[in-house]
Amino acid sequence: MNSRTNIDFASGLNVERRIQVINRADLPFGSRLRSHMDTYGWSCIAPRGDEKDIWKNIVEKGVDEGQRRTAYVHIPFCGTLCSFCNFQRRAGTSVRAAEYAKLVIRELQKYQDSGYVLQGGFEALYLGGGTPSILPAEAMADLLDTARDVLCLDESAEITVESTIHDLSDEKLQAMVQSGVNRLSLGVQTFDTSMRQQLGRLSDKDKIYQMVKNARTAGIKTISADILYRLPGQSIQKFHEDLNFAVALNFDGISLYPLIAMSGTPLEKQLKEGEIAPLPDLPVELEQCRSARQFLTQLGYRQDTCTHFVKSTDRNLYANIRLNDGDCLPIGCSAGGYLGPLVIMNAMDKNMYQMLIAGKKAGYMASLMLPAKSRLLRSVTGQLQRGFLNPDTVWHDDAIDSSTILNNKLDKHLEKGLLQKEGPLYELTDNGWSWCYNIAADYAGLAEKNAPAKNLMVFSEISNTDNDLSEKNHHSKHNHAMYGFSIKDISVLGVMCALVFVTQFVAAMLLHVTGIAMIPGVMQFLMAFVSSIIMYVALKKVPKTGALSVMSLVYSLMTMLLSGSILMGFGLVIGGVLGDMAARMLGGISKTIPLITALIIYRTSQTTFSKLYAFITEMTQIQLVWYLIVLAIAASAIGALAGGIAGIKLTGKISKAGVMA
C-alpha cells in the first residue's frame, strides 16, 4: 500500500471527543437526507395535460435552448440482487440482458433521424442499471456502437459503464474499450469481504484488486469506485480502512454514499428483525462523512459533487451536466431524463417497454412540464450538489423574481454556518457538505418536512390519460400510494384470482369426498390457507393500493355466477375493501405485516358473510349454531395467517429465481 495512504485520521480518543461534541450541538436539521431524490420538490407539480405533444415537438424539431446534453441507457438486470438496493432492476441472466439490448438498440435507432438528435452536442453517455456489465461482450459492443453512431459521439465524449466486480471479464473489458468506453464506475461498496457478502456482493478484496488491474491493462482511462459508509455495525475506523484501500488502488474518482435502508429491501427486513447489526447513529455517520472529505482532499482529490471526489483524470461529465441544467436523453426501460423544460420517464414495466418498441415507438411513458419556478429550483439544487450557489448563473426567467425566492434561505444558511460567501458565490462550508441534500431540499420546499419528494407519482396519473401505463415508482418499487393499474397488473390479478378459485374448488371437492369437510373449522382453515398463499404472491407482484379490492371483486363475480349468492359475493368485496383500508393505515400493502393483516380481514369477512348466508338459508349439512360460526371465522383467520407466512417463503424463493422481477 502506498505510504501516503497510511494517514492517521484521528486517534480513537479524538474521534470519540468529536462525536460527543456532535451529540451536544444543535444540528441544523432534524434528520439527514441521504439521496438526491430527496431534493426533487421542484417537480411536485400538477401535469398540464399537453406534455406528450410538447415531447413529440421537441423530438421532431429539437429545442431552441442551449443546454449541454447527455444520454442515459438503463440496463435493468443484475446477476445477483444486493440486499440494500430497490432501484429499477431485476434478477436476470446474460441471455435475457442480450435480448433486452436489442430493444434498446431499436429505441436508439428510432431517435436517429429526429430533429433533437440531429442538433448534436452530446458530450456524455452513461450506461447504468441494474448492472450493464451483465451484457455479453458482443451485445455490449453492439449497443455501444449503435449509441455512438446515433448520438454522433466523438473521441472527446465521456462514455461510462457501471459494473460490479464479479461479472467483468477480460473479453467484456476489451469490447468496452474498442467501443469507446473511457470511464468505468465500479460498485465496490466495501472491501470488507464479510460485509460484501452480507450486502449481496460475491467477490472478495483480492478479486477487486485484480479487476482494477485488468481494467487498467485493457485501456480504461478513468476508473471510479462507489464506496458505502454507514454500514451495519461499521465503526469510523472500519470505514477509514475502506478509504485507505480505495486510495491505494489509485481510483480516479471515489463516490461516497451513506447506506440507506430503503423500503421493501431485504436489508430493511434484516434490520427490523435484528438479524444484522444496526446502522451507525447520526453522530458516527457525520464523522465518517467529515473525516473522509478531509482525508481525500489532503491526498489531492477535489470534491466535485456532494458524493463524488475526483482527480484531474476524472471529468465526471455526465453528473455535472445533469446538475448544471443539462439535458439527458433517456433510453431503455425505466430510464429517466430531461429534454428542455420536460422531465421524462420511459415505460417502467419491461413488457410495456417491449410493446412500445415493437410498435416502432420510443420507450416514452410520461413527462412533466416544469414551470419557471420549478426550473429555477432544479438549477439551484443542482448547483448546491456541486458545492456552491451563484444567484447570477442559476436558470432564470423574467417572469419570476429569483432573489425573493433565494435571499431568505441564503441568509438562514449563512447564519447556520452551512454556506460562506465569496463575492457573488455562496460556497458550502465543511459542515455544509455533510448536509448538502438537506440544504438543496430546503430551497425545493422539502427540508422542513424531512420527507422524500414524491415527484414522479404524477407519472401514473399522466399515463392513465395518455394510455401509457406505469407499474412502478422511480424511487421505490414498493410505492403503495400509486393507484394506476397497468394491463399487466390486471392480468396478474385476474389470473391469480382464477387460480384461487380453481384451487379452492378442487380442495373443496377433495375435502367433501374424504369427509374432512364435515369436521368443523377444517374446511375454512384450508380454504383460507390455500387462497392466502396465492393472494400473498399476487399482491407482492402488484403491491398497490386497491389490488386486494380488485381481486375480491373478480373473485366475488365468479362466486356469484356459480353459487347465485349475492350475500357471499358482497362479503368478498367488503373483505377486500376493508383489507385494503387496513393495510393502508398500517403503512401500505407492499409491507408484510399490513398485507397479512389485510388477508386475515379479507378471509374472515368472507367466512362471516358465507356462514351468515348458510345460517339464513340453512344450506349446510351441519346445524349452524353461534359457536360453530365463531369457530369457522377463527379458523379462517388462522388459515389466512398461516397462508401469509407460507406466502412469504414462497415469494422469497421465486424472487431469487427471477420470477418476481
C-alpha angles and dihedrals in degrees: 000000000000109000090226089071095056092089118150101232092195137318116263089254093054093046091051091048092053091049091053090051090052090051092054097042125093105251116223092231134029093240137001122258111217107184136062086228087070090066096058097100088120089075096052092109136119118263116251096216099235097076095112092054090050090049092051091049092051092048093047100041106019126227134289094215118093103226118152114252140229134164130220125204117194122210105189099193131098129184088218129014116235114228093233100047127098099162123128099289139112138195110274148150133243088254093057090044091052091052090049091050089062089059091050091051090053091051091050090051089051088064096043098098097031120124091237095056093040088060085070125192099131108156102175142026122197125193107199139159150080093347116318091188088069085080115101114249094255094049090046091053093047092050095046094045091051092048092050091049097046095044094039092233113183130197092278092062119105110234114188130186123190115221145173119222103243100058100042104107127182089248091057092046091053091048090051094050093047089051093052104264107155101164130054124192110201122200096219096148093173139356091219102108096205091049091047090055091048089055093049098260116139107198127080129222095271091055090053091053092049095047093051089051091049092050092052091048091049090057105258102156101198126035122185127185133207113221124186127212130183089057120167109288092351116157124206089252092054090052090050089055089057090051092050090052092048094051091046088060089056096231112190090219134019123196117199119201130176111232112252121202094220122201116271097015125127087240092060090050093048091051094048092049094045094241092135136029116280122259115265114269124251099270092054091045092052091048091050089053096045097045092046091055091049092048097048095045090051088057094053102268118134121214102240099173133001089273105026132074119190143191119212088270094065115072094178086202099163094057095041094050092050091048090048095063091270128156122252120193107214117218126181139024112326093000116149132199150134134270112184107298094353131095105209133203125186123214108294097202113077094217091051090048090051091050091052093050091045087054089056092251132126119258091256114143106164145335141198126221110225115217120217096271092050091050090051091051092047087055092047095050090046092054092047091054086056090053105260147059124216111182089197095060104038116109108275142176128202089234093070133053104229094183091062091051095048110031101073093049092044090056091048093051092046090053092050091051094244094117134034125199123233109175108301090343126094111201130193113252122222088269091043092061089059090054097037097127092046091053092048091047090050090064090046090054098250109097094081090061094041088214132129118258118257092206101140098046088091088068092074089053092048092048092056091058093042100045090242106121126208128205106182142030115245095231098046135011089214104062106145093185095072110103102185117106120202124214087256091053093053090046092052093048092045094050091047090049090053089048090052091050095048094043093049091047092052091045092049092052092050092048092051093046092050093043093237090121087071091065107093114250098003096098092048091049095050094044091051092045095051097042093045093055091054095042092048090056091045093051092047087054092049104026098179135131107261096026093112090049090052091051093046091050093052092044092048091053090053091047095049092048092055102033100030088221114138089181093058092047090048090053091053093052093045090050092051094048094046090047092052092049093049092048092051093050090050094053108283139309091261088074121082103234096046090047094052090045089053091051092050092050090046095051096042091049090050092049093045093055095041092052090046088053091049092046092051096045097031088227096155139092091226121063104246114226124172096265092053090052090051090047091052092049092048091048090053091051092050091045092051091050092049091045091051092052090049088048090057091058093043092049091050092053096048091044090057088049090055095244093119093052 
